[in-house]
CSV table of C-alpha atoms and ligand atoms in Angstrom, one decimal:
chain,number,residue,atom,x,y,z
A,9,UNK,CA,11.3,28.5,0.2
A,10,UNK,CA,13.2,26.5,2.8
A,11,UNK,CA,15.0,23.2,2.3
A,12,UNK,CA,13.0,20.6,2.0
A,13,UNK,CA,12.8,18.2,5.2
A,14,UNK,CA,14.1,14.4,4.4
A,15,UNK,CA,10.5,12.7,5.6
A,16,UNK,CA,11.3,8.6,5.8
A,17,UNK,CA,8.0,6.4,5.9
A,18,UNK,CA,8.0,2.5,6.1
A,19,UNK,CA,4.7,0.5,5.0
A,20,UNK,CA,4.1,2.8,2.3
A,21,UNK,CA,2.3,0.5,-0.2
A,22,UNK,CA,0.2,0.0,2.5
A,23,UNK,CA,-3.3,1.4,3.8
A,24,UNK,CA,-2.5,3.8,6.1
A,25,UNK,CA,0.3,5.4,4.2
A,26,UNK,CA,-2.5,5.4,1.2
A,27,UNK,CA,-3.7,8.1,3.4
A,28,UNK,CA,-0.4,9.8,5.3
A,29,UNK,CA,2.0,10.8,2.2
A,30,UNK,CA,-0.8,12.7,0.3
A,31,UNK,CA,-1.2,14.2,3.8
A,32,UNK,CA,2.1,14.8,4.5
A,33,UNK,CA,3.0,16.0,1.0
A,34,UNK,CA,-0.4,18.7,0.9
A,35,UNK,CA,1.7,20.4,3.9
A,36,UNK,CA,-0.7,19.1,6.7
A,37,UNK,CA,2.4,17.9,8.6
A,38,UNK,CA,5.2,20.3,8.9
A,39,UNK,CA,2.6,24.2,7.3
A,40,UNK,CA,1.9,25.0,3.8
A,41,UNK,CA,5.7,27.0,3.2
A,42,UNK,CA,8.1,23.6,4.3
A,43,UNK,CA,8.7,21.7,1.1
A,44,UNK,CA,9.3,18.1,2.1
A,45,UNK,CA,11.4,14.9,0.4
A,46,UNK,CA,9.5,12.0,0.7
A,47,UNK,CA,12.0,8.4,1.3
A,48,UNK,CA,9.4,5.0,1.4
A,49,UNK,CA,10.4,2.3,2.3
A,50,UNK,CA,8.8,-1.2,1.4
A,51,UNK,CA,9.6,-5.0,1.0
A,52,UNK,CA,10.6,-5.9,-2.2
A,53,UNK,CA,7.6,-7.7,-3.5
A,54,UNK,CA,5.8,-4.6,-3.0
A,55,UNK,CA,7.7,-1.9,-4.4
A,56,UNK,CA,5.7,-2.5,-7.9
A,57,UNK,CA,2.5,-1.2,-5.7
A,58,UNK,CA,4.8,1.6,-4.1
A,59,UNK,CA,5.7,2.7,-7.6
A,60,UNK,CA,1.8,3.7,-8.5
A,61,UNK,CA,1.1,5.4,-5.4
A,62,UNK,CA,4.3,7.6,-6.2
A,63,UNK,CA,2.3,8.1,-9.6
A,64,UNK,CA,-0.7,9.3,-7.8
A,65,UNK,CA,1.7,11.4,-5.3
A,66,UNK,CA,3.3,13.2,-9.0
A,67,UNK,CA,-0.3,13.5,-10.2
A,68,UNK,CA,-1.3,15.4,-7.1
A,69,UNK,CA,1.1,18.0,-8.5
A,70,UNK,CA,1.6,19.2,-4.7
A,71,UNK,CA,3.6,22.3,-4.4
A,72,UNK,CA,5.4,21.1,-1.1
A,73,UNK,CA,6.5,17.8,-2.7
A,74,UNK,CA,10.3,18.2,-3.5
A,75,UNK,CA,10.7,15.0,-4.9
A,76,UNK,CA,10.5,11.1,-4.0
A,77,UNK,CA,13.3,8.2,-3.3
A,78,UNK,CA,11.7,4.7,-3.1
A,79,UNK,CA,13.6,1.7,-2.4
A,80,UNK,CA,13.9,-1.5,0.3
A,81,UNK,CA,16.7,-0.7,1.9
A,82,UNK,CA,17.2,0.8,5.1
A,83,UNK,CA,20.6,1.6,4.7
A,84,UNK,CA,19.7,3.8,1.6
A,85,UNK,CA,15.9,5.0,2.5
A,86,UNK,CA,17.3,6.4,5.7
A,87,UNK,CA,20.1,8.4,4.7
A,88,UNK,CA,19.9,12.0,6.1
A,89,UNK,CA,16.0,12.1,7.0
A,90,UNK,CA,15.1,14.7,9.8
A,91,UNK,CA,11.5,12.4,10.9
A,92,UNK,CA,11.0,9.2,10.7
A,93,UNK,CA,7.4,7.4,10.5
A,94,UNK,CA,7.7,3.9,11.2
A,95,UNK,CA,4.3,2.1,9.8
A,96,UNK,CA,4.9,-0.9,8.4
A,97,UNK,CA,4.9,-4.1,10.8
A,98,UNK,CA,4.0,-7.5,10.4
A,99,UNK,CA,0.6,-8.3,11.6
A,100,UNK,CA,-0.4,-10.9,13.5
A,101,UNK,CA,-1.9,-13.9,11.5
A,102,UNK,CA,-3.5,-16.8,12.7
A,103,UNK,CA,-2.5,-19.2,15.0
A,104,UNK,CA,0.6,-17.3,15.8
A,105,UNK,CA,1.5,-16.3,19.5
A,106,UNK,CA,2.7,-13.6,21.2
A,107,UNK,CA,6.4,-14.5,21.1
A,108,UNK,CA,6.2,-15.3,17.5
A,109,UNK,CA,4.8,-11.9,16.5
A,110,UNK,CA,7.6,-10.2,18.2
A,111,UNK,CA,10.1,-12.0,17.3
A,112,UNK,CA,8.9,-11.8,13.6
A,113,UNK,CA,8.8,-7.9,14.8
A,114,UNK,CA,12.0,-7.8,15.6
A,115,UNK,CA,13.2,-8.8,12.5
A,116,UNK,CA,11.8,-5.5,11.1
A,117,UNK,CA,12.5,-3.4,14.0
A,118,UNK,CA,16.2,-4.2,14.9
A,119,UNK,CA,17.6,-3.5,11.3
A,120,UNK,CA,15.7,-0.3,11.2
A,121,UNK,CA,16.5,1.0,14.4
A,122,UNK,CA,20.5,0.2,13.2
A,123,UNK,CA,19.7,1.6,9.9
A,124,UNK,CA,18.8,5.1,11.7
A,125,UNK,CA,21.7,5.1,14.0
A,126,UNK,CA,24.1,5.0,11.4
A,127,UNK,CA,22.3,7.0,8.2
A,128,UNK,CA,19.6,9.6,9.5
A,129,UNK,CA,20.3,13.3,10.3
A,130,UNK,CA,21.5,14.2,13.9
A,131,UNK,CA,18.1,15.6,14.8
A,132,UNK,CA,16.1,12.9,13.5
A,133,UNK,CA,12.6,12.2,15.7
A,134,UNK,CA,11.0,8.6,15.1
A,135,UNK,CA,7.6,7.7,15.5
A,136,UNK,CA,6.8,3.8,15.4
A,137,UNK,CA,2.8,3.4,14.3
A,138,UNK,CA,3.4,-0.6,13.1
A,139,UNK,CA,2.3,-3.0,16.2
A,140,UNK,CA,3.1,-3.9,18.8
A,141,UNK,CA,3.9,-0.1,18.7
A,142,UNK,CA,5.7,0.7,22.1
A,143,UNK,CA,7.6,-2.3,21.9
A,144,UNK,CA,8.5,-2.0,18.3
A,145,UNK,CA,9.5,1.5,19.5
A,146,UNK,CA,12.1,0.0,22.5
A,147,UNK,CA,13.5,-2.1,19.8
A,148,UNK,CA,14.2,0.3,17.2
A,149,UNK,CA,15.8,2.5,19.9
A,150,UNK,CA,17.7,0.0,21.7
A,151,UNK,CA,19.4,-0.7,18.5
A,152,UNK,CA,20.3,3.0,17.7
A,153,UNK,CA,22.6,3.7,20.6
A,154,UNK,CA,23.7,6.8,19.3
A,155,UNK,CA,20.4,8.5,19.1
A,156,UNK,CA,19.0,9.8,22.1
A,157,UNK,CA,15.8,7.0,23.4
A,158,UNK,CA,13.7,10.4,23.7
A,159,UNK,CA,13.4,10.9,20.3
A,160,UNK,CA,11.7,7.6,19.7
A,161,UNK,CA,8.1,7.5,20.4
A,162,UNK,CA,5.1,5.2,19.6
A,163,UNK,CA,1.3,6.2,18.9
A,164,UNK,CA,-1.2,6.4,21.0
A,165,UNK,CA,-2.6,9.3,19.7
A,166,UNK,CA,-5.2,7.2,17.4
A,167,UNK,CA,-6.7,6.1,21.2
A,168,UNK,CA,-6.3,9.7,22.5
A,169,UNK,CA,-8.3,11.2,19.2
A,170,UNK,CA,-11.0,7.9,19.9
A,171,UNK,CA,-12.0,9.1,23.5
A,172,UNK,CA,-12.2,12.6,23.2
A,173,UNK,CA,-14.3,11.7,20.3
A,174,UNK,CA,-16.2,9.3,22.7
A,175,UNK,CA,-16.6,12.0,25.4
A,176,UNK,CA,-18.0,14.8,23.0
A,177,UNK,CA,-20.0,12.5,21.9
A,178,UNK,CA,-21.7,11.3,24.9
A,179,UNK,CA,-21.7,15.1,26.7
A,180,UNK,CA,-23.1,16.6,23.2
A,181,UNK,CA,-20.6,18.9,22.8
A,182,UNK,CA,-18.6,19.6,20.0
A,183,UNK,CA,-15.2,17.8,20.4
A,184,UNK,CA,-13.2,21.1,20.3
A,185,UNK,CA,-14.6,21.3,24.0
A,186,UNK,CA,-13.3,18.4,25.4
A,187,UNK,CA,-9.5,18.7,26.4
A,188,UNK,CA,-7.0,17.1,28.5
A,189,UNK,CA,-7.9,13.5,27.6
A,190,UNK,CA,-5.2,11.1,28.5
A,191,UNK,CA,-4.2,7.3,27.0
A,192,UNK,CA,-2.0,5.4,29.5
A,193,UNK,CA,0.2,2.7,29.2
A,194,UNK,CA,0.0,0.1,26.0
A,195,UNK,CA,-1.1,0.6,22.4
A,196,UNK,CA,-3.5,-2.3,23.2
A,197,UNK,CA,-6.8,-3.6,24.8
A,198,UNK,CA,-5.3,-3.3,27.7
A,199,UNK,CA,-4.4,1.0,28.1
A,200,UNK,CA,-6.1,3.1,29.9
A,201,UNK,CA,-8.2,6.7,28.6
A,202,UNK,CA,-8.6,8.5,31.5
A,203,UNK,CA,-11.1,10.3,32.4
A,204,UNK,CA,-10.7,11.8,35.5
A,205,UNK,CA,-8.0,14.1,34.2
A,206,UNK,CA,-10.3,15.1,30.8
A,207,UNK,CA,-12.1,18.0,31.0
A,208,UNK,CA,-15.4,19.3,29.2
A,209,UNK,CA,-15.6,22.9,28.3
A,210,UNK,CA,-13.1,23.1,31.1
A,211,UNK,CA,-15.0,21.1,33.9
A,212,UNK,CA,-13.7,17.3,34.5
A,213,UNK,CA,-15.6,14.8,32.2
A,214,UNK,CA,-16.3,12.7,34.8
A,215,UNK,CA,-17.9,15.2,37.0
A,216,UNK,CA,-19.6,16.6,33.1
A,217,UNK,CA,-21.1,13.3,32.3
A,218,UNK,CA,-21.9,11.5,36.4
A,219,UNK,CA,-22.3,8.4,34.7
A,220,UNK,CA,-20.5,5.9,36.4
A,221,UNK,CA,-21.7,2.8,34.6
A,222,UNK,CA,-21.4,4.4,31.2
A,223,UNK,CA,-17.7,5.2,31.7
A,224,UNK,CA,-17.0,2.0,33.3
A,225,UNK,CA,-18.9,-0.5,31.3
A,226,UNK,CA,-19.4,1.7,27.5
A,227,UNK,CA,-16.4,4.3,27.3
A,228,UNK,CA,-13.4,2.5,28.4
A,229,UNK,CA,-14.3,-0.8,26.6
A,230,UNK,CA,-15.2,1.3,23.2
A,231,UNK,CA,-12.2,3.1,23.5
A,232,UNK,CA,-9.9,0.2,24.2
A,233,UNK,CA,-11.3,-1.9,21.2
A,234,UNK,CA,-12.2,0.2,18.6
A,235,UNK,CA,-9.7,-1.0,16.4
A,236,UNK,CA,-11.0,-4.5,16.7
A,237,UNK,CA,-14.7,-3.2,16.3
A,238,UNK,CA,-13.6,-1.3,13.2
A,239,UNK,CA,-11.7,-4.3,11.5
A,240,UNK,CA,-15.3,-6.1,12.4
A,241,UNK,CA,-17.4,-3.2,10.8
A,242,UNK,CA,-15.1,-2.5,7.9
A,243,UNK,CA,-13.7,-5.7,7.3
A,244,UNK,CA,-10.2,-3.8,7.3
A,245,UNK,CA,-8.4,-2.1,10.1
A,246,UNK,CA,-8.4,2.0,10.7
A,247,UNK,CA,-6.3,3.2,8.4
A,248,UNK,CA,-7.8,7.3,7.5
A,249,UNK,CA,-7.9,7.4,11.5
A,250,UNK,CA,-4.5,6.3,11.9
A,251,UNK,CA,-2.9,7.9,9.3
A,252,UNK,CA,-4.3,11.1,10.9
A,253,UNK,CA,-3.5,10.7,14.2
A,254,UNK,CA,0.2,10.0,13.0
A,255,UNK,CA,-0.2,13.2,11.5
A,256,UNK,CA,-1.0,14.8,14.9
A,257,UNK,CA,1.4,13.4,16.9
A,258,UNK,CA,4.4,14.3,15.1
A,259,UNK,CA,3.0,17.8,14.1
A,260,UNK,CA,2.3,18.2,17.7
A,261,UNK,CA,6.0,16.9,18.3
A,262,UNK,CA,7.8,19.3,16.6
A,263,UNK,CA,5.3,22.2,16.2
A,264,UNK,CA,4.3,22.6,19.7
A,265,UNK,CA,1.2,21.8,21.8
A,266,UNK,CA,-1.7,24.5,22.2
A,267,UNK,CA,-1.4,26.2,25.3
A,268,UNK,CA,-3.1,24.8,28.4
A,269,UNK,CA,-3.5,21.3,26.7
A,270,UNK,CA,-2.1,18.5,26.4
A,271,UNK,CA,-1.1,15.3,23.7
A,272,UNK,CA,-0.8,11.9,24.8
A,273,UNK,CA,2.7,10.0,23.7
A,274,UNK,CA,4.2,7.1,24.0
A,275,UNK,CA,7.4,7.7,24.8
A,276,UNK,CA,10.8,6.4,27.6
A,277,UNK,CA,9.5,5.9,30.5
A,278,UNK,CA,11.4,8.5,32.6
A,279,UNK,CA,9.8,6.3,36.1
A,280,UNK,CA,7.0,8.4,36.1
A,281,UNK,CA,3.8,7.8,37.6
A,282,UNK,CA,5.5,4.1,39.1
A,283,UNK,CA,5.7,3.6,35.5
A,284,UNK,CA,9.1,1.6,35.4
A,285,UNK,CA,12.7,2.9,33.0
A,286,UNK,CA,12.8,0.7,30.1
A,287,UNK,CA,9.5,0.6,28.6
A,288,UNK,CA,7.9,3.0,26.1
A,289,UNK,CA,4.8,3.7,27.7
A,290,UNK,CA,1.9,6.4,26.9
A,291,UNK,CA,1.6,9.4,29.1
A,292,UNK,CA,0.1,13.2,28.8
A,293,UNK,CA,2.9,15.2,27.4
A,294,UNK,CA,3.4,18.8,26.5
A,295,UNK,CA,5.5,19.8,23.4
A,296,UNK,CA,7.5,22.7,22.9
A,297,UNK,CA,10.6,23.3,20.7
A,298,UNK,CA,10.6,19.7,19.7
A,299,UNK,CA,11.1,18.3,22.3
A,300,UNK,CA,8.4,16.6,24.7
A,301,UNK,CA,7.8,16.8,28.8
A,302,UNK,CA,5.6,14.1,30.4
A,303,UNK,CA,3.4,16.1,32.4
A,304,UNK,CA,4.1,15.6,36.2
A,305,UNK,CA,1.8,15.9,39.4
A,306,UNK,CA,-1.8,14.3,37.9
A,307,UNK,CA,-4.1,13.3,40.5
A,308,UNK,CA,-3.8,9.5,39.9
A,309,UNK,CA,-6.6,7.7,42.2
A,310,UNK,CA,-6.2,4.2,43.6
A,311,UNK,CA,-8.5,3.2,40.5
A,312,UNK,CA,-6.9,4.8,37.7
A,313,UNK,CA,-3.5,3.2,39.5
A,314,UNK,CA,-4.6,-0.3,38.9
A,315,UNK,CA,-6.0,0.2,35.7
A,316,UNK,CA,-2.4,2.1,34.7
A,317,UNK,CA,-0.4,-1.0,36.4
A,318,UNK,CA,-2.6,-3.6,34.3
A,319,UNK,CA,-1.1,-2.0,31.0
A,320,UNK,CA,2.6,-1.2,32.3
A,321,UNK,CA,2.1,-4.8,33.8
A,322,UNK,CA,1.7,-5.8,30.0
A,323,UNK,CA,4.6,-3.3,28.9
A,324,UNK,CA,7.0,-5.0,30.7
A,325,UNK,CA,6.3,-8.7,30.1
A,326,UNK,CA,6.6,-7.7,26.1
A,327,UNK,CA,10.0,-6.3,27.1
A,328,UNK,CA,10.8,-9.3,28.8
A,329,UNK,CA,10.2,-11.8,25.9
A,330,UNK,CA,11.8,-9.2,23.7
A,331,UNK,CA,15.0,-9.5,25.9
A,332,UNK,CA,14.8,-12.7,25.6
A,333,UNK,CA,14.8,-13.1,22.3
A,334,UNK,CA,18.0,-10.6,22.3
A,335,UNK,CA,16.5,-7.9,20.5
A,336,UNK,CA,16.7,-5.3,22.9
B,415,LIG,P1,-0.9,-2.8,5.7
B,415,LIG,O1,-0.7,-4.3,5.8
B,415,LIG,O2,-1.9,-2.2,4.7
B,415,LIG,O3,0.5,-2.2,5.2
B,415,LIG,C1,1.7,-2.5,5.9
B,415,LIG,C2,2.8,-2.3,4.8
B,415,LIG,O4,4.0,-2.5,5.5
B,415,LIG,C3,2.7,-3.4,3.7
B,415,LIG,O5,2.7,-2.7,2.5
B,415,LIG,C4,4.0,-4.2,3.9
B,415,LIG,O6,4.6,-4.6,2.6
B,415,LIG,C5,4.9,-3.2,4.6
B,415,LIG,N1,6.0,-3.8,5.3
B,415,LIG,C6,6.1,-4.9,5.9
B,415,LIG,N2,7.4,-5.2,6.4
B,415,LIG,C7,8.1,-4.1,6.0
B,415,LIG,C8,9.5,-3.7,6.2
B,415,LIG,N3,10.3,-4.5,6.8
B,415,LIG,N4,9.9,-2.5,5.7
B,415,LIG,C9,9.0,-1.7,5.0
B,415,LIG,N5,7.7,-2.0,4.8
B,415,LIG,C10,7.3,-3.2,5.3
B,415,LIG,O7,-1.1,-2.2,7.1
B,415,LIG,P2,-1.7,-0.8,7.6
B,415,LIG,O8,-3.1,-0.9,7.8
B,415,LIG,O9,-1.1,0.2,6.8
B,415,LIG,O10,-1.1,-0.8,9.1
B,415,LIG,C11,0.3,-0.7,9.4
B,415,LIG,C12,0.6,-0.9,10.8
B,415,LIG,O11,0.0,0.0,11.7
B,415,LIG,C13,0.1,-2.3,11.3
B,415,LIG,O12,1.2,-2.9,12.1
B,415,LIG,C14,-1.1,-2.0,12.2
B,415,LIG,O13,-1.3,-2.9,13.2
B,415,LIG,C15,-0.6,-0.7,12.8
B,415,LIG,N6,-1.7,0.2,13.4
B,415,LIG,C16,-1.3,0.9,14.4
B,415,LIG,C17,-2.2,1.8,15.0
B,415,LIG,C18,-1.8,2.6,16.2
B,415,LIG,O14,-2.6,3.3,16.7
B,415,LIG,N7,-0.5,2.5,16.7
B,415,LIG,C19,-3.6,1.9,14.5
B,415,LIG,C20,-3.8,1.5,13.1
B,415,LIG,C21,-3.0,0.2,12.8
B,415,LIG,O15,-3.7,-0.9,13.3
């Protein structure tokens, strides 16, 4: 067997993570022969929860499982891990504004981002789930000058698995068939999952399902607040469906995408698609090698445009009030 790779995740007394280590540790992340160190990371009032979960994790008896380092501290958690899964965040609570949520954000953000910088492993990828995810993600790297900003990325994979879901859905087809589905722009209410790029059993989905009204006034609205309509049905936000869209993303990262398909990622904006440097914004990327290429030349109509401006419109002002506040 290989050496095991140093796996960090953050949040992991939390709901999602309830569902990503066990994943992670079966071998769903990196193939059934790479053994895997697991490094949580939690606050300190909840490393009494962290500690059961770590009991269930022994009890699972997983043959990939190396071992387990808890604590709540960066500094230590950190030390030599290869990936990086960045999950817990502070939520929004009530009454409290934009600013106040990044700032409070930032607080969790900044160290971390420092905390990689100076104790992970040369080749370490990061991927920031916790919200506000892309701008959590341009704080984290802007404080970790010394690794490269393309090995930070944020998730928008959870909205890329939603609307192909959507789109098989709707065509009746098994969601295998549908393929090329793209998420632009925010982690938010206000990205866009484009459907004039999709494809159904290889045709565009726009052309598959010639339902203009159903796209406009059903799909993209689903698509863009399922999260909010899950917390409403469920009465607690998705947590199976994120942990396994994590799980996607960074298998996709450093395993490769299938050929004649694409992921989407939020990653650097490289100026892309008018999408402006210094924002991590969602775009359809290929993998190869572990590393990630935005994919260049999509037809972008005048429509999909404004709809992609909207969300890079609300990229940038979080960017700005994060400057502001002098965490980036
Ligand atoms: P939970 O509240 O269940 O768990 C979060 C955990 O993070 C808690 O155990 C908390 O103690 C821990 N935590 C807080 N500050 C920390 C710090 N500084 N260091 C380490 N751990 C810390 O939330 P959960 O449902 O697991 O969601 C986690 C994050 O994912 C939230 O920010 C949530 O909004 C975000 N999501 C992102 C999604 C995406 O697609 N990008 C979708 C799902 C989810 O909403």
């Amino acid at each position: 067997m290989s050496t095991p790779v140093k796996i960090a995740v953050t949040g992991a007394a939390g709901q999602i993570c309830y569902s990503l280590l066990f994943r992670i540790a079966s071998g769903e992340l990196l193939g059934r022969d790479q053994p895997v160190q697991l490094r949580l990371l939690e606050i300190t009032p909840a490393l009494k929860a962290l500690e059961g979960v770590v009991m269930e994790l022994d009890d699972c008896a997983y043959p990939l499982l190396d071992s387990v380092v808890i604590g709540d501290d960066p500094n230590h958690v950190f030390d030599g891990v290869n990936l990086a899964f960045l999950v817990g965040a502070r939520p929004r609570s009530k009454g409290m504004e934009r600013g106040d949520l990044l700032e409070a954000n930032g607080a969790i953000f900044k160290p971390q981002g420092r905390a990689l910088n100076d104790h992970a492993a040369d080749d370490v990828k990061v991927l920031i789930t916790g919200n506000p995810a892309n701008t959590n993600a341009l704080i984290a790297l802007s404080n970790a000058p010394d690794i490269p900003a393309e090995r930070f990325n944020a998730l928008t994979r959870l909205d890329h698995n939603r609307a192909a879901g959507q789109l098989a859905i709707k065509a009746g087809v098994p969601v295998a068939d549908v393929s090329h589905v793209t998420i632009w722009g925010n982690h938010s209410a206000t990205q866009y999952p484009d459907v004039f790029n999709a494809r159904i059993r290889g045709e565009q989905a726009s052309t598959v399902i010639d339902d203009t009204a159903w796209l406009e006034n059903d799909f993209l609205p689903t698509v863009q607040k399922r999260g909010a309509a899950i917390i409403e049905a469920r009465g607690a936000s998705s947590a199976a469906s994120a942990a396994k869209a994590t799980i996607d993303h960074m298998h996709d990262w450093v395993l490769g995408t299938p050929e004649g398909d694409w992921v989407s990622m939020a990653v650097p904006s490289d100026g892309s698609y008018g999408v402006p440097e210094g924002i991590v914004s969602s775009f359809a990327c290929t993998t190869a090698d572990g590393s990630y290429t935005i994919v260049e030349g999509l037809e972008v109509s005048d429509y999909s445009q404004a709809k992609i401006d909207a969300t890079v419109a609300e990229l940038t002002e979080e960017r700005d009030a994060v400057r502001s506040l002098g965490l980036v």
